[in-house]
CSV table of C-alpha atoms (C1' of nucleotides) in Angstrom, one decimal:
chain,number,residue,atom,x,y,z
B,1,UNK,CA,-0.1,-2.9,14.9
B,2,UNK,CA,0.5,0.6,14.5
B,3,UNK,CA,0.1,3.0,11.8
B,4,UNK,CA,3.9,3.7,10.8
B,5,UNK,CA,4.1,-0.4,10.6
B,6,UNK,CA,0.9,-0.7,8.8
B,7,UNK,CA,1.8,1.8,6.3
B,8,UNK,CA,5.2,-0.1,5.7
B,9,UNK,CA,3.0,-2.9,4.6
B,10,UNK,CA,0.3,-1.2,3.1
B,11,UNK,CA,3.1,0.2,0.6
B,12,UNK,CA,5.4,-2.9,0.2
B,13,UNK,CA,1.9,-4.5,-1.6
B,14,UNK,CA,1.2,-0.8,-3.5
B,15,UNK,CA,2.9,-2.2,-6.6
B,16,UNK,CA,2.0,-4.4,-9.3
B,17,UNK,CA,4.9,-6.5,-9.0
B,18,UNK,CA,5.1,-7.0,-5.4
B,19,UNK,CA,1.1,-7.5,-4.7
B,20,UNK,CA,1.2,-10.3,-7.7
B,21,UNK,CA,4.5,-12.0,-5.8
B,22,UNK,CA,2.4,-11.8,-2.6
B,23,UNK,CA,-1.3,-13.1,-4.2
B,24,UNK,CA,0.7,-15.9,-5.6
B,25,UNK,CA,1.9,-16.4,-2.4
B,26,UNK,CA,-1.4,-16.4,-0.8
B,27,UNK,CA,-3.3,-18.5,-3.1
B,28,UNK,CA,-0.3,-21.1,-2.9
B,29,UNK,CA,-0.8,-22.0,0.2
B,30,UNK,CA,1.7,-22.5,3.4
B,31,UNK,CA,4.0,-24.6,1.1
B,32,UNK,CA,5.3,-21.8,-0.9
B,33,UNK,CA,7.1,-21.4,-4.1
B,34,UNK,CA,10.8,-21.6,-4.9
B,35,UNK,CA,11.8,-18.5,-5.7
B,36,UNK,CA,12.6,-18.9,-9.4
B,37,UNK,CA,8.9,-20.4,-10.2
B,38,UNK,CA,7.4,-17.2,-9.1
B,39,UNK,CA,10.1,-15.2,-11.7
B,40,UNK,CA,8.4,-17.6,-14.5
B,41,UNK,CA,4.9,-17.8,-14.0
B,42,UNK,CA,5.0,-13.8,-12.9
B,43,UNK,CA,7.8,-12.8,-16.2
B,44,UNK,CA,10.4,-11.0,-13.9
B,45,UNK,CA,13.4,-10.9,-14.6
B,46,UNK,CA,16.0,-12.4,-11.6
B,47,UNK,CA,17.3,-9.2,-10.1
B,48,UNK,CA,13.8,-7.4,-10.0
B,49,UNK,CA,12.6,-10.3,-8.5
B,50,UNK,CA,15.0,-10.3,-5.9
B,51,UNK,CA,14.2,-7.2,-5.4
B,52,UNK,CA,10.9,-7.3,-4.5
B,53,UNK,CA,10.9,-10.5,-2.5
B,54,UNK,CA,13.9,-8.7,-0.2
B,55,UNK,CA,11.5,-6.2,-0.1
B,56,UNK,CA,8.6,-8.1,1.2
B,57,UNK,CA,10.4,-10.2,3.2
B,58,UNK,CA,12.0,-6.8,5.3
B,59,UNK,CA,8.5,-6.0,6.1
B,60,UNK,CA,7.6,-9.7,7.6
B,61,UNK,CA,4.5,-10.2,4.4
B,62,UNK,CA,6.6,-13.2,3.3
B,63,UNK,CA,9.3,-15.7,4.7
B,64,UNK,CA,12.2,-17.4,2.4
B,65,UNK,CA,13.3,-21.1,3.4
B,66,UNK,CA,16.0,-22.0,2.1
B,67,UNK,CA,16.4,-25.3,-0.2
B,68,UNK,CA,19.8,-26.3,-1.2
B,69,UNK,CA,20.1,-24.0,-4.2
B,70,UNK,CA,16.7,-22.9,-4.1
B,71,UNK,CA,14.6,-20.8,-2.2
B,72,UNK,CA,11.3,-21.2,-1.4
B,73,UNK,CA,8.7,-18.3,-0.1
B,74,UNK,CA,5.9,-18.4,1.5
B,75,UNK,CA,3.1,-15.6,2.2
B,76,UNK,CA,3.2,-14.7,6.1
B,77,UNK,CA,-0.4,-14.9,7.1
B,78,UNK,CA,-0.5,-13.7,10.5
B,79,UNK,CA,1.4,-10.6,8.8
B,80,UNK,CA,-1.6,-10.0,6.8
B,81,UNK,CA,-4.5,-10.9,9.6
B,82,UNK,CA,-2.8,-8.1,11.4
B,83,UNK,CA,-3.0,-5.8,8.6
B,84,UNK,CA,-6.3,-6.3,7.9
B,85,UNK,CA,-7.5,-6.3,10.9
B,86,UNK,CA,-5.5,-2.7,11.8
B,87,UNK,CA,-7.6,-1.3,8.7
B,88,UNK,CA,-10.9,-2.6,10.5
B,89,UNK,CA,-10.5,-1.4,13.6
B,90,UNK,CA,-13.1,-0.2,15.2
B,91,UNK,CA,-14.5,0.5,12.1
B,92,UNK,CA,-17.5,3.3,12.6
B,93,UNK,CA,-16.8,4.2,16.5
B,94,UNK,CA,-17.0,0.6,16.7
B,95,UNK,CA,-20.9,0.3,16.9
B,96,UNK,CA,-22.0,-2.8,17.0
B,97,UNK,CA,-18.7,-4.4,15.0
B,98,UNK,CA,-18.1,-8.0,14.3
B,99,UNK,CA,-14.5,-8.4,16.0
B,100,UNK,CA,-12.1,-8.2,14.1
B,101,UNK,CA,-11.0,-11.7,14.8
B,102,UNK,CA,-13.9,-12.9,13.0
B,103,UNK,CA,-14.0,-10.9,10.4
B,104,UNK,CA,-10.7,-10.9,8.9
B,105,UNK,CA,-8.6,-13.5,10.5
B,106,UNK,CA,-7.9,-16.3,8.6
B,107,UNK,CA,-5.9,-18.3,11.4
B,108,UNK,CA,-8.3,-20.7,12.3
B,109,UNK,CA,-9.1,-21.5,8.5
B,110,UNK,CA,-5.6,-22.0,8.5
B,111,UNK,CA,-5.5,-24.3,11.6
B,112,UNK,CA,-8.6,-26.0,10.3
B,113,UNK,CA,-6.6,-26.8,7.1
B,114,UNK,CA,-3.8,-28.5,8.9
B,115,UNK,CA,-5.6,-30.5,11.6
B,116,UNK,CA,-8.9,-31.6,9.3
B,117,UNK,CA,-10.8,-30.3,11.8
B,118,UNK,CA,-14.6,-28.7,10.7
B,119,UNK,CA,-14.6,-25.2,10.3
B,120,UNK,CA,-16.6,-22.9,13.3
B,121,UNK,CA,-17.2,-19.2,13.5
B,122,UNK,CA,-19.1,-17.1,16.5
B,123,UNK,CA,-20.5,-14.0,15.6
B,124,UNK,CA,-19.9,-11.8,18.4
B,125,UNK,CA,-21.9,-8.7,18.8
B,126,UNK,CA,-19.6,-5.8,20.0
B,127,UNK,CA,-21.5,-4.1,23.3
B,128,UNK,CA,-19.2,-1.4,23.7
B,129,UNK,CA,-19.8,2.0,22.3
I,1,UNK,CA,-11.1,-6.2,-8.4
I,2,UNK,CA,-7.9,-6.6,-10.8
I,3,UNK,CA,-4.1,-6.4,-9.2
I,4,UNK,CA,-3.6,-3.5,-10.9
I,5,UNK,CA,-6.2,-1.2,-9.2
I,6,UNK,CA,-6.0,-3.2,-5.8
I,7,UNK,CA,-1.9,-2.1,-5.9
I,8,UNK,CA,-3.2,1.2,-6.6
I,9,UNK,CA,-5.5,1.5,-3.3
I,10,UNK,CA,-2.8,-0.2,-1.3
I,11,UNK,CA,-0.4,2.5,-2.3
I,12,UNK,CA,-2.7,5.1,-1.4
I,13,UNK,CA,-3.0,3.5,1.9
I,14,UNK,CA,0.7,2.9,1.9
I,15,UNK,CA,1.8,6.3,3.4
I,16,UNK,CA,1.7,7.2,6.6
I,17,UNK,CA,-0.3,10.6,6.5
I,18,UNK,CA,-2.6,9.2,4.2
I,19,UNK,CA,-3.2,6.3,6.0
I,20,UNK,CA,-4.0,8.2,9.2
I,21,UNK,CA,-6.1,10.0,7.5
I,22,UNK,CA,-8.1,7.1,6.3
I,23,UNK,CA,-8.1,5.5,9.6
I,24,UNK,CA,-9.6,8.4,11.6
I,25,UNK,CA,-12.4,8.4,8.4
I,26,UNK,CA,-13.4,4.8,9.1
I,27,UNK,CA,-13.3,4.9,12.7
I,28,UNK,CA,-15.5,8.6,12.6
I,29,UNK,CA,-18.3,6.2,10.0
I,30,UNK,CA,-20.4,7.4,7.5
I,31,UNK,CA,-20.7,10.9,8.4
I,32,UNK,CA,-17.2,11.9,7.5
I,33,UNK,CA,-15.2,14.5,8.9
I,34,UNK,CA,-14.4,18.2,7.7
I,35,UNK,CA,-11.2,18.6,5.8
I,36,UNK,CA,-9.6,21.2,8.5
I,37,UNK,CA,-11.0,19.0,11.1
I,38,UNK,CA,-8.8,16.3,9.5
I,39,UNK,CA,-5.7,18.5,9.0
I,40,UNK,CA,-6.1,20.3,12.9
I,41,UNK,CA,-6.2,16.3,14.5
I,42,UNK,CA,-3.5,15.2,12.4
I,43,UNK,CA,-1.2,17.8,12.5
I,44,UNK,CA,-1.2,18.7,8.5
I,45,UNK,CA,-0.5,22.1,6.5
I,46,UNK,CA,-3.6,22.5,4.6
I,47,UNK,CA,-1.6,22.1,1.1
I,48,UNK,CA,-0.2,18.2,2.4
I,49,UNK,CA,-3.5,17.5,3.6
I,50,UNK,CA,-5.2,18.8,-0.1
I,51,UNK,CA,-2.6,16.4,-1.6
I,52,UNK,CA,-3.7,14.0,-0.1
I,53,UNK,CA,-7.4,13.8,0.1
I,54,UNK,CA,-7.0,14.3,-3.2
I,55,UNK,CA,-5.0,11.0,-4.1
I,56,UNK,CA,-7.3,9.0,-1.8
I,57,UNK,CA,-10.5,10.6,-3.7
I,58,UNK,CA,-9.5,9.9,-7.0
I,59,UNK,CA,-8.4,6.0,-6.2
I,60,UNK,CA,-12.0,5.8,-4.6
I,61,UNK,CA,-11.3,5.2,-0.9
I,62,UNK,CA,-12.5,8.5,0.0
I,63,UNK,CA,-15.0,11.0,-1.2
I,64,UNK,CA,-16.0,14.5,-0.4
I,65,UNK,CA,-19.2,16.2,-0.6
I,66,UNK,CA,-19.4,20.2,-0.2
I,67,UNK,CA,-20.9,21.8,2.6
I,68,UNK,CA,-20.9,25.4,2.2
I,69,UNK,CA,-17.1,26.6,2.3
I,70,UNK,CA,-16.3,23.4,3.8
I,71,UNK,CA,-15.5,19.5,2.2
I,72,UNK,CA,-17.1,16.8,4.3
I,73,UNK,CA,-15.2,13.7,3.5
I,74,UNK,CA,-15.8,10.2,4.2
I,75,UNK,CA,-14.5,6.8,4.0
I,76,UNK,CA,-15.9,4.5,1.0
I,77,UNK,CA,-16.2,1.7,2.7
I,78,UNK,CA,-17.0,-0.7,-0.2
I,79,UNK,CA,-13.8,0.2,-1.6
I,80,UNK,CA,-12.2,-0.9,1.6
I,81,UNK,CA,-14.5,-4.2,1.6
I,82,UNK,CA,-13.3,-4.9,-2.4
I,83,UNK,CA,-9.6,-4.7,-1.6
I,84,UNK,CA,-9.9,-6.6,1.5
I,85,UNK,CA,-11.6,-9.3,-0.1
I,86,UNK,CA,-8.9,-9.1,-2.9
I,87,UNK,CA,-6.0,-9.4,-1.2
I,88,UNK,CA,-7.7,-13.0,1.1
I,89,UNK,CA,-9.3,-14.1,-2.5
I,90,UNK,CA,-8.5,-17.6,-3.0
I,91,UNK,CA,-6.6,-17.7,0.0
I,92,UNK,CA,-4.6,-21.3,0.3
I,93,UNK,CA,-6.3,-22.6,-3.0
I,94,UNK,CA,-9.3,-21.7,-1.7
I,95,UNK,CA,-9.6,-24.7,0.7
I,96,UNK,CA,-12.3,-24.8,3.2
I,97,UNK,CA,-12.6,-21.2,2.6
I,98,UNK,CA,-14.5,-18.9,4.3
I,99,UNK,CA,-15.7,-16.8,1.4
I,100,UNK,CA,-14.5,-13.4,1.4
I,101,UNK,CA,-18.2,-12.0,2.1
I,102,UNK,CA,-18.3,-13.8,5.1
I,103,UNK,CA,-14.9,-13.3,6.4
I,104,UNK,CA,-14.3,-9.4,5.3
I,105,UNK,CA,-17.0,-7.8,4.2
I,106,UNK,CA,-18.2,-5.3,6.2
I,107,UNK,CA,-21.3,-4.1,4.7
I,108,UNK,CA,-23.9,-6.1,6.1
I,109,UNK,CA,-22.7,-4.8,9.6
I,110,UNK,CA,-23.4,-1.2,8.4
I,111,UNK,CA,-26.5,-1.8,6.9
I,112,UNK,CA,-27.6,-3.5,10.1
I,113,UNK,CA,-26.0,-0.1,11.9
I,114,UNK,CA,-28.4,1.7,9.5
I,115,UNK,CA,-31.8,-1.0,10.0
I,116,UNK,CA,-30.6,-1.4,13.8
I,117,UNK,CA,-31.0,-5.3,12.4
I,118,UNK,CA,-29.7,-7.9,14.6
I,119,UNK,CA,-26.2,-9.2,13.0
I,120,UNK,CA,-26.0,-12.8,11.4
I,121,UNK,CA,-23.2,-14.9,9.7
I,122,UNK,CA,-23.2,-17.7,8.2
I,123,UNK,CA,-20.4,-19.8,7.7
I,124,UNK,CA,-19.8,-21.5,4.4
I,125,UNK,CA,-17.6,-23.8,3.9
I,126,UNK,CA,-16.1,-23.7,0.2
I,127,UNK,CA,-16.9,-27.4,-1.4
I,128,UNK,CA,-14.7,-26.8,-4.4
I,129,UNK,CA,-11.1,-27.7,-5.2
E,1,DT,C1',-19.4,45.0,-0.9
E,2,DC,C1',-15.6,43.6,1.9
E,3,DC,C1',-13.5,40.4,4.9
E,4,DA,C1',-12.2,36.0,7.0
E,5,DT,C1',-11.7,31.4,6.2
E,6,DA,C1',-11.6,26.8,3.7
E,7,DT,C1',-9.6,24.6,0.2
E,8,DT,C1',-7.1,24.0,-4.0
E,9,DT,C1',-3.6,24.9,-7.6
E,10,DC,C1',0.9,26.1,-9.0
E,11,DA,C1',5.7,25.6,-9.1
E,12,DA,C1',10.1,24.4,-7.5
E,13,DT,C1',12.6,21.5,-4.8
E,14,DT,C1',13.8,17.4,-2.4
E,15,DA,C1',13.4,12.6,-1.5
E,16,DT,C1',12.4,8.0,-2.5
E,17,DT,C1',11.8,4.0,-5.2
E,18,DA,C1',12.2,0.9,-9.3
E,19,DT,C1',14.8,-1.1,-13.1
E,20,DT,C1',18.3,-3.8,-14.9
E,21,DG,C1',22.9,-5.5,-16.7
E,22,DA,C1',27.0,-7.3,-15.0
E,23,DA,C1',29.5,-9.4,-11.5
E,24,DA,C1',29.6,-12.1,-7.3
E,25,DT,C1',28.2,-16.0,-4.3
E,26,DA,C1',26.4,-20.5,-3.2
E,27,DT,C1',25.0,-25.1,-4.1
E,28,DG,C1',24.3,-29.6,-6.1
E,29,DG,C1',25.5,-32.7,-9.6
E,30,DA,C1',28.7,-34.8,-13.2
K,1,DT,C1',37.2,-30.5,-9.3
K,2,DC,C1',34.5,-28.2,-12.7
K,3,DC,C1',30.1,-26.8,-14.4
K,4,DA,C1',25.4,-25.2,-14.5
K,5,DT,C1',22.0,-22.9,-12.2
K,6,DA,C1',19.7,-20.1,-8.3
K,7,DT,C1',20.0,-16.0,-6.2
K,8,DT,C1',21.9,-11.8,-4.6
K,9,DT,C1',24.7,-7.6,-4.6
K,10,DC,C1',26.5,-3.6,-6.9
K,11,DA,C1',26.1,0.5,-9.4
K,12,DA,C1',24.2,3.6,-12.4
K,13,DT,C1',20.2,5.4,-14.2
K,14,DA,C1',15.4,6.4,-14.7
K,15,DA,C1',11.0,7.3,-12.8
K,16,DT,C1',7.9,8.7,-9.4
K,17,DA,C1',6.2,10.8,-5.2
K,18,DA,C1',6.2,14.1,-1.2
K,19,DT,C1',6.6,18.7,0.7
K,20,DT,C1',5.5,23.4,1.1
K,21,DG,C1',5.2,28.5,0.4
K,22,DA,C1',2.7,31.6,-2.3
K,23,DA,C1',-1.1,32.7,-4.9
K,24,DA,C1',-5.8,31.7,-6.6
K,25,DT,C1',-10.6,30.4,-5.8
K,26,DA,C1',-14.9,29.9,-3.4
K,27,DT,C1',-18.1,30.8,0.1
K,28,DG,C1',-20.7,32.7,4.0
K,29,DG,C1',-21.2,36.4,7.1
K,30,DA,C1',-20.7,41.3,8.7
DNA sequence: TCCATATTTCAATTATTATTGAAATATGGA
DNA sequence: TCCATATTTCAATAATAATTGAAATATGGA
């Protein structure tokens, strides 16, 4: 990822509204939440709502699937691995750095979630300098 | 860490100067980098680059510390460890987590920088939920 | 002291983003 | 078909943020 990209998302969740839609999001899992349930439980009114879900949704954070009348969103994930992992980045000339596939993605979580599967990390001792 | 100050860092870091400039401070580590040093490697007037360095000082994912006529500034990186543990917080309902200290935290990896400590990790699975 | 340089403050302008009511669109159910 | 509801689009306004030249401040060195 790169920084103009980054900054996109970095500024999509710089407000209140949006970074509660997309923690929602998040913490609801890959199932999502129609559209209108996030208005209620977040008190926004439709069209500012709309707003900000367009909004996230240009900048790939979350997906909308749609459901007969309904919509339901879900929080991209491997959006926000990137992200976090672009802010990490060879974090202090990249001295002896846990990668940042261990520290920050939540993919295999994810995976481990799905297939039942017991959870494994390997801590991997950067070399380079 | 509340939404409300957690949209506030993410704003900060949701513009593209700003965010470069963060970015070269967490790859350059604790010892910081001079403000003109900053403004000469990314291409800033002094006055944009005082703007800033300021609004990344005063959210607290930066601070400064004179040195003589010049600012040395650095990245706080346990600002950067809070917000990255906010926005993965609870991640999925919290399922199987890895807990945010183990997944995004990156201060045990400095201090071991600092002690020249071998890295370790653990792995916890989150029993709850 | 005087000068050169680092940085900030000020002020004016420009640009961008957020909010929201009203209207439009889409869909399922009666 | 007609209605109720979910969501978006439109349009106007309001609010906020970014940019930058010029001036001010601070500091070390000659």
């Amino acid at each position: 990822m790169e920084t103009l990209n980054a900054a996109e998302l970095l500024a999509a969740l710089g407000h209140e509204s949006r970074l509660s839609i997309f923690r929602l999001l998040v913490e609801a899992g890959p199932d999502g939440v129609i559209a209108s349930v996030i208005g209620e439980q977040l008190g926004l009114p439709s069209t500012t709502l709309s707003f900000h879900l367009a909004h996230l949704s240009r900048v790939g954070l979350i997906r909308g699937q749609k459901e007969g009348r309904f919509i339901r969103y879900s929080a991209e994930y491997p959006t926000m691995d990137e992200l976090i992992a672009f802010l990490t980045r060879n974090c202090c000339h990249g001295k002896a750095c846990l990668p940042k596939t261990a520290t920050c993605d939540t993919t295999a979580k994810r995976r481990e979630l799905a297939t039942g599967a017991a959870a494994t990390e390997k801590l991997i001792t950067n070399p380079a300098e």
